[in-house]
C-alpha atoms as an extended CHARMM CRD file, in Angstrom:
* protein
*
       254  EXT
         1         1  MET       CA            127.6850000000       76.6170000000      105.9690000000  PROA      1               0.0000000000
         2         2  CYS       CA            124.2280000000       75.4780000000      104.8650000000  PROA      2               0.0000000000
         3         3  ASP       CA            123.7130000000       72.4070000000      102.6800000000  PROA      3               0.0000000000
         4         4  ASP       CA            122.7770000000       74.3470000000       99.5460000000  PROA      4               0.0000000000
         5         5  ARG       CA            125.0440000000       73.4490000000       96.6180000000  PROA      5               0.0000000000
         6         6  LEU       CA            126.5870000000       76.6880000000       95.4050000000  PROA      6               0.0000000000
         7         7  CYS       CA            129.5270000000       77.4450000000       93.1650000000  PROA      7               0.0000000000
         8         8  SER       CA            132.5010000000       79.2300000000       94.6910000000  PROA      8               0.0000000000
         9         9  ASP       CA            131.4330000000       82.5000000000       93.0550000000  PROA      9               0.0000000000
        10        10  CYS       CA            128.1720000000       82.3710000000       95.0470000000  PROA      10              0.0000000000
        11        11  GLN       CA            129.9560000000       81.9810000000       98.3760000000  PROA      11              0.0000000000
        12        12  GLU       CA            131.4630000000       84.6600000000      100.5660000000  PROA      12              0.0000000000
        13        13  TYR       CA            134.5770000000       84.3660000000      102.7070000000  PROA      13              0.0000000000
        14        14  CYS       CA            134.4390000000       85.7970000000      106.2310000000  PROA      14              0.0000000000
        15        15  GLU       CA            137.7600000000       87.2910000000      107.2860000000  PROA      15              0.0000000000
        16        16  GLN       CA            136.6950000000       87.3110000000      110.9350000000  PROA      16              0.0000000000
        17        17  CYS       CA            136.0770000000       83.5810000000      111.3840000000  PROA      17              0.0000000000
        18        18  ASP       CA            137.6680000000       82.0210000000      108.2460000000  PROA      18              0.0000000000
        19        19  GLU       CA            134.3410000000       80.4290000000      107.2770000000  PROA      19              0.0000000000
        20        20  ARG       CA            132.4700000000       80.5180000000      103.9960000000  PROA      20              0.0000000000
        21        21  TYR       CA            128.8180000000       81.4620000000      103.8840000000  PROA      21              0.0000000000
        22        22  CYS       CA            126.0850000000       82.1810000000      101.3390000000  PROA      22              0.0000000000
        23        23  PRO       CA            123.1960000000       84.6770000000      101.2910000000  PROA      23              0.0000000000
        24        24  TYR       CA            120.9460000000       82.0300000000      102.8360000000  PROA      24              0.0000000000
        25        25  CYS       CA            123.0420000000       81.2040000000      105.8920000000  PROA      25              0.0000000000
        26        26  TYR       CA            124.9010000000       84.3590000000      106.8970000000  PROA      26              0.0000000000
        27        27  GLU       CA            123.2000000000       84.5220000000      110.2780000000  PROA      27              0.0000000000
        28        28  ARG       CA            124.2480000000       80.9120000000      111.0270000000  PROA      28              0.0000000000
        29        29  HSD       CA            127.9560000000       81.1650000000      110.3260000000  PROA      29              0.0000000000
        30        30  ALA       CA            130.4080000000       81.3710000000      113.1880000000  PROA      30              0.0000000000
        31        31  CYS       CA            130.7360000000       85.0990000000      113.8690000000  PROA      31              0.0000000000
        32        32  ALA       CA            127.3330000000       86.3760000000      112.7640000000  PROA      32              0.0000000000
        33        33  ASN       CA            126.0450000000       86.5950000000      116.3130000000  PROA      33              0.0000000000
        34        34  THR       CA            128.8660000000       88.9070000000      117.3650000000  PROA      34              0.0000000000
        35        35  GLN       CA            127.4130000000       91.7930000000      115.3790000000  PROA      35              0.0000000000
        36        36  ASP       CA            126.1050000000       94.7240000000      117.3740000000  PROA      36              0.0000000000
        37        37  PRO       CA            123.2470000000       95.0450000000      118.0450000000  PROA      37              0.0000000000
        38        38  CYS       CA            121.4600000000       91.7000000000      118.0700000000  PROA      38              0.0000000000
        39        39  TYR       CA            118.4140000000       91.8100000000      115.8390000000  PROA      39              0.0000000000
        40        40  ARG       CA            115.0630000000       91.8350000000      117.5810000000  PROA      40              0.0000000000
        41        41  ASP       CA            111.7350000000       91.2240000000      115.8950000000  PROA      41              0.0000000000
        42        42  PRO       CA            109.7940000000       94.5110000000      116.1900000000  PROA      42              0.0000000000
        43        43  TYR       CA            106.5300000000       92.5490000000      116.2370000000  PROA      43              0.0000000000
        44        44  GLU       CA            107.5010000000       90.0560000000      118.9190000000  PROA      44              0.0000000000
        45        45  GLY       CA            105.3590000000       90.4070000000      122.0340000000  PROA      45              0.0000000000
        46        46  ARG       CA            102.8890000000       92.7750000000      120.4140000000  PROA      46              0.0000000000
        47        47  PRO       CA             99.2520000000       91.6510000000      120.3190000000  PROA      47              0.0000000000
        48        48  VAL       CA             97.7940000000       90.8950000000      116.9010000000  PROA      48              0.0000000000
        49        49  ARG       CA             95.6730000000       93.8610000000      115.9210000000  PROA      49              0.0000000000
        50        50  GLU       CA             93.3410000000       94.3550000000      113.0240000000  PROA      50              0.0000000000
        51        51  PRO       CA             94.3100000000       97.9370000000      112.0820000000  PROA      51              0.0000000000
        52        52  PHE       CA             96.7680000000       98.1830000000      109.2200000000  PROA      52              0.0000000000
        53        53  THR       CA            100.4420000000       98.4850000000      110.1010000000  PROA      53              0.0000000000
        54        54  PHE       CA            103.4630000000       98.2670000000      107.8360000000  PROA      54              0.0000000000
        55        55  GLY       CA            107.1770000000       97.8600000000      108.3940000000  PROA      55              0.0000000000
        56        56  LEU       CA            110.1910000000       98.2230000000      106.1310000000  PROA      56              0.0000000000
        57        57  GLU       CA            113.4300000000       96.3220000000      105.7690000000  PROA      57              0.0000000000
        58        58  ILE       CA            115.7680000000       98.9380000000      104.3520000000  PROA      58              0.0000000000
        59        59  GLU       CA            118.8760000000       97.3940000000      102.8210000000  PROA      59              0.0000000000
        60        60  VAL       CA            121.6540000000       99.9420000000      102.2760000000  PROA      60              0.0000000000
        61        61  ASP       CA            124.5240000000       98.6290000000      100.1900000000  PROA      61              0.0000000000
        62        62  GLY       CA            127.8560000000      100.3280000000      100.7690000000  PROA      62              0.0000000000
        63        63  ASN       CA            129.0500000000      103.1270000000      103.0180000000  PROA      63              0.0000000000
        64        64  HSD       CA            126.3510000000      105.4740000000      104.3040000000  PROA      64              0.0000000000
        65        65  ASP       CA            125.3330000000      107.5690000000      107.3110000000  PROA      65              0.0000000000
        66        66  THR       CA            124.7780000000      104.8200000000      109.8710000000  PROA      66              0.0000000000
        67        67  ASP       CA            124.2540000000      107.2000000000      112.7930000000  PROA      67              0.0000000000
        68        68  MET       CA            121.3330000000      108.8950000000      111.0390000000  PROA      68              0.0000000000
        69        69  LEU       CA            119.5460000000      105.5710000000      110.6840000000  PROA      69              0.0000000000
        70        70  ARG       CA            120.5370000000      103.9410000000      113.9670000000  PROA      70              0.0000000000
        71        71  ASN       CA            119.4230000000      106.9360000000      115.9950000000  PROA      71              0.0000000000
        72        72  HSD       CA            116.0840000000      107.4360000000      114.2620000000  PROA      72              0.0000000000
        73        73  ARG       CA            113.0780000000      106.6420000000      116.4220000000  PROA      73              0.0000000000
        74        74  LEU       CA            111.3870000000      104.5590000000      113.6900000000  PROA      74              0.0000000000
        75        75  ILE       CA            114.3510000000      102.1910000000      113.3180000000  PROA      75              0.0000000000
        76        76  ALA       CA            114.0320000000       99.1350000000      115.5540000000  PROA      76              0.0000000000
        77        77  GLY       CA            117.2810000000       97.3400000000      114.7140000000  PROA      77              0.0000000000
        78        78  TRP       CA            119.9320000000       96.5900000000      112.1440000000  PROA      78              0.0000000000
        79        79  CYS       CA            122.1440000000       93.7240000000      111.0430000000  PROA      79              0.0000000000
        80        80  PRO       CA            124.3380000000       92.5410000000      108.1410000000  PROA      80              0.0000000000
        81        81  ASP       CA            122.6610000000       90.8580000000      105.1800000000  PROA      81              0.0000000000
        82        82  GLY       CA            124.1520000000       88.1290000000      103.0190000000  PROA      82              0.0000000000
        83        83  SER       CA            123.0270000000       89.7210000000       99.7530000000  PROA      83              0.0000000000
        84        84  LEU       CA            124.9450000000       92.9430000000      100.4640000000  PROA      84              0.0000000000
        85        85  HSD       CA            128.6200000000       92.5900000000       99.5790000000  PROA      85              0.0000000000
        86        86  HSD       CA            130.1740000000       96.0490000000       99.8550000000  PROA      86              0.0000000000
        87        87  ASP       CA            131.9410000000       97.4080000000      102.9210000000  PROA      87              0.0000000000
        88        88  GLY       CA            129.6270000000       99.3050000000      105.2490000000  PROA      88              0.0000000000
        89        89  SER       CA            126.4300000000       97.5680000000      104.1020000000  PROA      89              0.0000000000
        90        90  LEU       CA            123.6260000000       97.0140000000      106.5980000000  PROA      90              0.0000000000
        91        91  GLU       CA            119.9360000000       96.1570000000      106.6900000000  PROA      91              0.0000000000
        92        92  TYR       CA            117.6940000000       98.2680000000      108.9290000000  PROA      92              0.0000000000
        93        93  GLN       CA            114.3280000000       97.1170000000      110.2740000000  PROA      93              0.0000000000
        94        94  SER       CA            111.7010000000       99.7120000000      111.0810000000  PROA      94              0.0000000000
        95        95  GLU       CA            109.1900000000       99.6890000000      113.8730000000  PROA      95              0.0000000000
        96        96  PRO       CA            105.6460000000       98.6600000000      112.8790000000  PROA      96              0.0000000000
        97        97  MET       CA            104.1430000000      101.8860000000      111.5600000000  PROA      97              0.0000000000
        98        98  THR       CA            100.6710000000      103.2600000000      110.9460000000  PROA      98              0.0000000000
        99        99  MET       CA             99.6860000000      105.5040000000      108.0630000000  PROA      99              0.0000000000
       100       100  SER       CA            100.2380000000      108.5410000000      110.2870000000  PROA      100             0.0000000000
       101       101  GLN       CA            103.9890000000      107.8220000000      110.2460000000  PROA      101             0.0000000000
       102       102  LEU       CA            104.3460000000      107.5470000000      106.4800000000  PROA      102             0.0000000000
       103       103  THR       CA            105.5840000000      111.1110000000      106.0530000000  PROA      103             0.0000000000
       104       104  GLU       CA            108.2260000000      110.6640000000      108.7390000000  PROA      104             0.0000000000
       105       105  ILE       CA            109.6410000000      107.4350000000      107.2790000000  PROA      105             0.0000000000
       106       106  ARG       CA            109.6240000000      108.9250000000      103.7660000000  PROA      106             0.0000000000
       107       107  ARG       CA            111.6350000000      111.9020000000      104.9750000000  PROA      107             0.0000000000
       108       108  LEU       CA            114.1670000000      109.4970000000      106.4590000000  PROA      108             0.0000000000
       109       109  VAL       CA            114.3700000000      107.5080000000      103.2110000000  PROA      109             0.0000000000
       110       110  GLU       CA            114.9410000000      110.7440000000      101.2810000000  PROA      110             0.0000000000
       111       111  ARG       CA            118.1830000000      111.2190000000      103.2530000000  PROA      111             0.0000000000
       112       112  ILE       CA            119.6430000000      107.7590000000      102.5290000000  PROA      112             0.0000000000
       113       113  ALA       CA            122.5540000000      107.9400000000      100.1190000000  PROA      113             0.0000000000
       114       114  THR       CA            125.1830000000      105.2950000000       99.4190000000  PROA      114             0.0000000000
       115       115  ASP       CA            128.3510000000      104.9930000000       97.3630000000  PROA      115             0.0000000000
       116       116  THR       CA            127.2000000000      101.8990000000       95.4360000000  PROA      116             0.0000000000
       117       117  ASP       CA            124.2290000000      100.8320000000       93.3360000000  PROA      117             0.0000000000
       118       118  ASN       CA            123.7100000000       97.1310000000       94.0430000000  PROA      118             0.0000000000
       119       119  THR       CA            120.6130000000       95.8530000000       92.2650000000  PROA      119             0.0000000000
       120       120  LEU       CA            120.4300000000       92.9180000000       94.6820000000  PROA      120             0.0000000000
       121       121  SER       CA            119.5000000000       95.1540000000       97.5970000000  PROA      121             0.0000000000
       122       122  GLY       CA            115.8250000000       95.4530000000       98.4760000000  PROA      122             0.0000000000
       123       123  GLY       CA            113.2970000000       97.2680000000      100.5960000000  PROA      123             0.0000000000
       124       124  HSD       CA            110.9730000000       94.5200000000      101.7510000000  PROA      124             0.0000000000
       125       125  MET       CA            107.6570000000       95.5440000000      103.2710000000  PROA      125             0.0000000000
       126       126  HSD       CA            105.7560000000       93.7310000000      106.0290000000  PROA      126             0.0000000000
       127       127  ILE       CA            102.0500000000       94.2780000000      106.5980000000  PROA      127             0.0000000000
       128       128  SER       CA             99.9400000000       93.1820000000      109.5380000000  PROA      128             0.0000000000
       129       129  ARG       CA             98.4910000000       89.7000000000      109.2470000000  PROA      129             0.0000000000
       130       130  THR       CA             94.8280000000       88.7890000000      109.6630000000  PROA      130             0.0000000000
       131       131  GLY       CA             92.7930000000       85.7920000000      108.5430000000  PROA      131             0.0000000000
       132       132  ARG       CA             91.6430000000       87.6850000000      105.4620000000  PROA      132             0.0000000000
       133       133  GLN       CA             95.1440000000       88.6770000000      104.3310000000  PROA      133             0.0000000000
       134       134  THR       CA             96.0670000000       85.5140000000      102.4600000000  PROA      134             0.0000000000
       135       135  PRO       CA             99.0770000000       85.1600000000      100.1400000000  PROA      135             0.0000000000
       136       136  ALA       CA             96.8390000000       83.8170000000       97.3630000000  PROA      136             0.0000000000
       137       137  ARG       CA             94.7370000000       86.9830000000       97.4320000000  PROA      137             0.0000000000
       138       138  TRP       CA             97.8640000000       89.0970000000       97.3160000000  PROA      138             0.0000000000
       139       139  TYR       CA             99.2630000000       87.0050000000       94.4660000000  PROA      139             0.0000000000
       140       140  TRP       CA             96.3590000000       87.9930000000       92.2280000000  PROA      140             0.0000000000
       141       141  ALA       CA             96.7040000000       91.6230000000       93.3130000000  PROA      141             0.0000000000
       142       142  LEU       CA            100.3770000000       91.7830000000       92.3080000000  PROA      142             0.0000000000
       143       143  GLU       CA             99.8170000000       89.6910000000       89.1780000000  PROA      143             0.0000000000
       144       144  ALA       CA             97.3170000000       92.2700000000       87.8820000000  PROA      144             0.0000000000
       145       145  LEU       CA             99.8080000000       95.1600000000       87.8600000000  PROA      145             0.0000000000
       146       146  ASP       CA            101.5180000000       96.1610000000       84.6360000000  PROA      146             0.0000000000
       147       147  GLU       CA            105.1650000000       97.1750000000       84.1950000000  PROA      147             0.0000000000
       148       148  THR       CA            104.4490000000      100.8940000000       84.4420000000  PROA      148             0.0000000000
       149       149  GLN       CA            102.5550000000      100.4790000000       87.6980000000  PROA      149             0.0000000000
       150       150  CYS       CA            105.2550000000       98.2340000000       89.1650000000  PROA      150             0.0000000000
       151       151  GLU       CA            107.9200000000      100.8030000000       88.3200000000  PROA      151             0.0000000000
       152       152  ALA       CA            105.9300000000      103.6010000000       89.9590000000  PROA      152             0.0000000000
       153       153  LEU       CA            105.4000000000      101.4750000000       93.0860000000  PROA      153             0.0000000000
       154       154  ASN       CA            109.0970000000      100.4530000000       93.2680000000  PROA      154             0.0000000000
       155       155  MET       CA            108.1230000000       96.8160000000       92.6750000000  PROA      155             0.0000000000
       156       156  ARG       CA            110.4000000000       94.4800000000       90.7590000000  PROA      156             0.0000000000
       157       157  HSD       CA            108.6360000000       91.1090000000       90.5360000000  PROA      157             0.0000000000
       158       158  MET       CA            108.1960000000       91.6470000000       86.7840000000  PROA      158             0.0000000000
       159       159  THR       CA            111.9680000000       91.8640000000       86.2870000000  PROA      159             0.0000000000
       160       160  ASP       CA            114.3430000000       88.9200000000       86.0240000000  PROA      160             0.0000000000
       161       161  THR       CA            115.6160000000       89.1560000000       89.6130000000  PROA      161             0.0000000000
       162       162  ARG       CA            115.5380000000       85.7920000000       91.3780000000  PROA      162             0.0000000000
       163       163  TRP       CA            115.0050000000       87.3620000000       94.7990000000  PROA      163             0.0000000000
       164       164  CYS       CA            111.2940000000       88.0430000000       94.3700000000  PROA      164             0.0000000000
       165       165  GLU       CA            109.7030000000       85.7170000000       91.8540000000  PROA      165             0.0000000000
       166       166  LEU       CA            105.9040000000       85.8550000000       91.7000000000  PROA      166             0.0000000000
       167       167  ILE       CA            104.7710000000       82.2480000000       91.2970000000  PROA      167             0.0000000000
       168       168  HSD       CA            101.2430000000       81.0610000000       92.0110000000  PROA      168             0.0000000000
       169       169  GLY       CA            101.2910000000       78.8530000000       95.1090000000  PROA      169             0.0000000000
       170       170  ASP       CA            104.9080000000       79.6200000000       96.0160000000  PROA      170             0.0000000000
       171       171  TYR       CA            104.7440000000       81.8330000000       99.0880000000  PROA      171             0.0000000000
       172       172  CYS       CA            107.6660000000       80.5990000000      101.1710000000  PROA      172             0.0000000000
       173       173  GLY       CA            111.2850000000       81.6530000000      101.3610000000  PROA      173             0.0000000000
       174       174  LYS       CA            113.7540000000       84.3320000000      100.3920000000  PROA      174             0.0000000000
       175       175  ASP       CA            113.2620000000       84.1710000000       96.6270000000  PROA      175             0.0000000000
       176       176  THR       CA            109.5140000000       84.7910000000       96.4870000000  PROA      176             0.0000000000
       177       177  ALA       CA            107.6190000000       88.0330000000       95.9640000000  PROA      177             0.0000000000
       178       178  ILE       CA            105.2240000000       87.0910000000       98.7840000000  PROA      178             0.0000000000
       179       179  ASN       CA            106.7040000000       85.3940000000      101.8390000000  PROA      179             0.0000000000
       180       180  ASP       CA            104.0730000000       83.8930000000      104.1470000000  PROA      180             0.0000000000
       181       181  THR       CA            106.4240000000       82.3730000000      106.7260000000  PROA      181             0.0000000000
       182       182  HSD       CA            106.3250000000       85.1220000000      109.3630000000  PROA      182             0.0000000000
       183       183  ARG       CA            104.1460000000       84.8060000000      112.4440000000  PROA      183             0.0000000000
       184       184  HSD       CA            102.7420000000       88.3330000000      112.6700000000  PROA      184             0.0000000000
       185       185  THR       CA            103.0910000000       89.6930000000      109.1460000000  PROA      185             0.0000000000
       186       186  ILE       CA            103.0830000000       88.9150000000      105.4540000000  PROA      186             0.0000000000
       187       187  GLU       CA            106.3640000000       89.9490000000      103.8330000000  PROA      187             0.0000000000
       188       188  PHE       CA            106.4890000000       91.4620000000      100.3540000000  PROA      188             0.0000000000
       189       189  ARG       CA            109.9520000000       91.0290000000       98.8760000000  PROA      189             0.0000000000
       190       190  THR       CA            108.9800000000       92.6170000000       95.5690000000  PROA      190             0.0000000000
       191       191  PHE       CA            110.0380000000       96.1200000000       96.6230000000  PROA      191             0.0000000000
       192       192  GLY       CA            113.3470000000       97.5430000000       95.4560000000  PROA      192             0.0000000000
       193       193  PRO       CA            115.7230000000       99.4670000000       97.7400000000  PROA      193             0.0000000000
       194       194  TRP       CA            114.4130000000      102.4850000000       99.6120000000  PROA      194             0.0000000000
       195       195  ARG       CA            116.8350000000      105.4110000000       99.3420000000  PROA      195             0.0000000000
       196       196  HSD       CA            116.9740000000      109.0050000000       98.1320000000  PROA      196             0.0000000000
       197       197  ASP       CA            116.3040000000      108.1490000000       94.4750000000  PROA      197             0.0000000000
       198       198  THR       CA            113.2840000000      105.9200000000       95.2050000000  PROA      198             0.0000000000
       199       199  ALA       CA            111.7800000000      107.8180000000       98.1590000000  PROA      199             0.0000000000
       200       200  GLY       CA            109.2710000000      109.4630000000       95.8330000000  PROA      200             0.0000000000
       201       201  ARG       CA            107.6310000000      106.0710000000       95.2570000000  PROA      201             0.0000000000
       202       202  LEU       CA            107.1660000000      105.2010000000       98.9190000000  PROA      202             0.0000000000
       203       203  ASP       CA            103.9170000000      107.1190000000       99.4200000000  PROA      203             0.0000000000
       204       204  ALA       CA            102.3130000000      105.4130000000       96.4200000000  PROA      204             0.0000000000
       205       205  ALA       CA            103.5630000000      101.9740000000       97.4790000000  PROA      205             0.0000000000
       206       206  VAL       CA            102.2270000000      102.2210000000      101.0330000000  PROA      206             0.0000000000
       207       207  HSD       CA             98.8970000000      103.7310000000       99.9670000000  PROA      207             0.0000000000
       208       208  TYR       CA             98.4410000000      100.9510000000       97.4260000000  PROA      208             0.0000000000
       209       209  MET       CA             99.1640000000       98.2770000000      100.0530000000  PROA      209             0.0000000000
       210       210  HSD       CA             96.8060000000       99.9910000000      102.5070000000  PROA      210             0.0000000000
       211       211  ALA       CA             93.9830000000      100.1710000000       99.9500000000  PROA      211             0.0000000000
       212       212  MET       CA             94.2900000000       96.4990000000       99.0580000000  PROA      212             0.0000000000
       213       213  TRP       CA             94.5580000000       95.4890000000      102.7290000000  PROA      213             0.0000000000
       214       214  ARG       CA             91.3110000000       97.3180000000      103.4990000000  PROA      214             0.0000000000
       215       215  PHE       CA             89.6500000000       95.7640000000      100.4600000000  PROA      215             0.0000000000
       216       216  PHE       CA             90.5680000000       92.2380000000      101.5780000000  PROA      216             0.0000000000
       217       217  GLN       CA             89.3860000000       92.9550000000      105.1170000000  PROA      217             0.0000000000
       218       218  LYS       CA             85.8530000000       93.5400000000      103.8410000000  PROA      218             0.0000000000
       219       219  PHE       CA             85.4020000000       90.0370000000      102.4460000000  PROA      219             0.0000000000
       220       220  PRO       CA             85.6820000000       86.7230000000      104.2990000000  PROA      220             0.0000000000
       221       221  VAL       CA             87.6700000000       83.9760000000      102.6270000000  PROA      221             0.0000000000
       222       222  PRO       CA             86.7400000000       82.8130000000       99.9820000000  PROA      222             0.0000000000
       223       223  LYS       CA             84.1460000000       85.4990000000       99.1550000000  PROA      223             0.0000000000
       224       224  LEU       CA             86.2200000000       87.1960000000       96.4700000000  PROA      224             0.0000000000
       225       225  LYS       CA             86.6230000000       86.3060000000       92.8120000000  PROA      225             0.0000000000
       226       226  THR       CA             89.9820000000       86.5430000000       91.1230000000  PROA      226             0.0000000000
       227       227  ARG       CA             88.6800000000       88.9990000000       88.5340000000  PROA      227             0.0000000000
       228       228  ASP       CA             87.4700000000       91.3390000000       91.2920000000  PROA      228             0.0000000000
       229       229  ILE       CA             90.8520000000       91.2660000000       93.0450000000  PROA      229             0.0000000000
       230       230  ARG       CA             92.6710000000       92.0040000000       89.7890000000  PROA      230             0.0000000000
       231       231  ALA       CA             90.3220000000       94.8410000000       88.8850000000  PROA      231             0.0000000000
       232       232  MET       CA             90.5720000000       96.4280000000       92.3280000000  PROA      232             0.0000000000
       233       233  SER       CA             94.3540000000       96.1230000000       92.2900000000  PROA      233             0.0000000000
       234       234  ARG       CA             94.6840000000       98.0500000000       89.0440000000  PROA      234             0.0000000000
       235       235  VAL       CA             92.3440000000      100.7740000000       90.2810000000  PROA      235             0.0000000000
       236       236  ALA       CA             94.0860000000      101.0280000000       93.6670000000  PROA      236             0.0000000000
       237       237  ALA       CA             97.5120000000      101.2640000000       92.0150000000  PROA      237             0.0000000000
       238       238  THR       CA             96.4030000000      103.9620000000       89.5840000000  PROA      238             0.0000000000
       239       239  GLN       CA             94.7990000000      105.9890000000       92.3830000000  PROA      239             0.0000000000
       240       240  ALA       CA             97.8110000000      105.6650000000       94.6900000000  PROA      240             0.0000000000
       241       241  ILE       CA            100.2670000000      106.6330000000       91.9610000000  PROA      241             0.0000000000
       242       242  ASN       CA             98.2030000000      109.6340000000       90.8290000000  PROA      242             0.0000000000
       243       243  ASP       CA             97.6600000000      110.8650000000       94.3810000000  PROA      243             0.0000000000
       244       244  ALA       CA            101.3580000000      110.5430000000       95.2060000000  PROA      244             0.0000000000
       245       245  SER       CA            102.3280000000      112.4110000000       92.0260000000  PROA      245             0.0000000000
       246       246  ALA       CA             99.9390000000      115.2370000000       92.8640000000  PROA      246             0.0000000000
       247       247  THR       CA            101.2600000000      115.4400000000       96.4090000000  PROA      247             0.0000000000
       248       248  THR       CA            104.8700000000      115.5060000000       95.2160000000  PROA      248             0.0000000000
       249       249  ALA       CA            104.0820000000      118.2620000000       92.7480000000  PROA      249             0.0000000000
       250       250  GLY       CA            102.4320000000      120.2330000000       95.5220000000  PROA      250             0.0000000000
       251       251  ARG       CA            105.4790000000      119.8910000000       97.7820000000  PROA      251             0.0000000000
       252       252  ARG       CA            107.7280000000      121.1750000000       95.0100000000  PROA      252             0.0000000000
       253       253  ARG       CA            105.6290000000      124.3230000000       94.6110000000  PROA      253             0.0000000000
       254       254  ILE       CA            105.8510000000      125.1700000000       98.3070000000  PROA      254             0.0000000000
């Protein structure tokens, strides 16, 4: 087990190897590496490109249709996750996707149903890294959003969850809204779980991230003022939410 000091209620007991573990060290305890399949980083070995790509970590808590997800062409791998405690829980990692694949991944998310409702589960999003995609810029973008916009984008950094705190200058680890520790991507842990009841927010969330990514790409560091980032973020969120709502309404009429 890791050296973090946790109470017994925060620890899990593994019946396979008789070891205790916590959400931070699941992959390091004795039998974690026996899970099938071994996780592979979808970005490993791919050249760094400037065009926008996004990837999802889809945590599904409880029993669900594993074959549907494992066999889907946009799913790169899956593994257990220490924050998911119910039988049958898994985290799925998508391939890096372009905007042209948004409809396909949304249709998959629409089919995800589970027998539990764990608020600890999440749907982290990774976006392609460039020199102009800095965590500080993204901090001010997320900080500018209000509660209504966050709800519509399936973001939860304004709630009291400790898994995605938005703190200026804190961009490292598994309890931050913006995790800057990955080699090829920036990870946004603010997103809630992606499943049938939140699938309607996925289009807005990805379009918002895409709009802000393109905005940041236009300006070298540090040629952006905080007030301009905040203003653009609010506009981009409003536009993405309105466009997604109109599209959803159109699909319902067909």
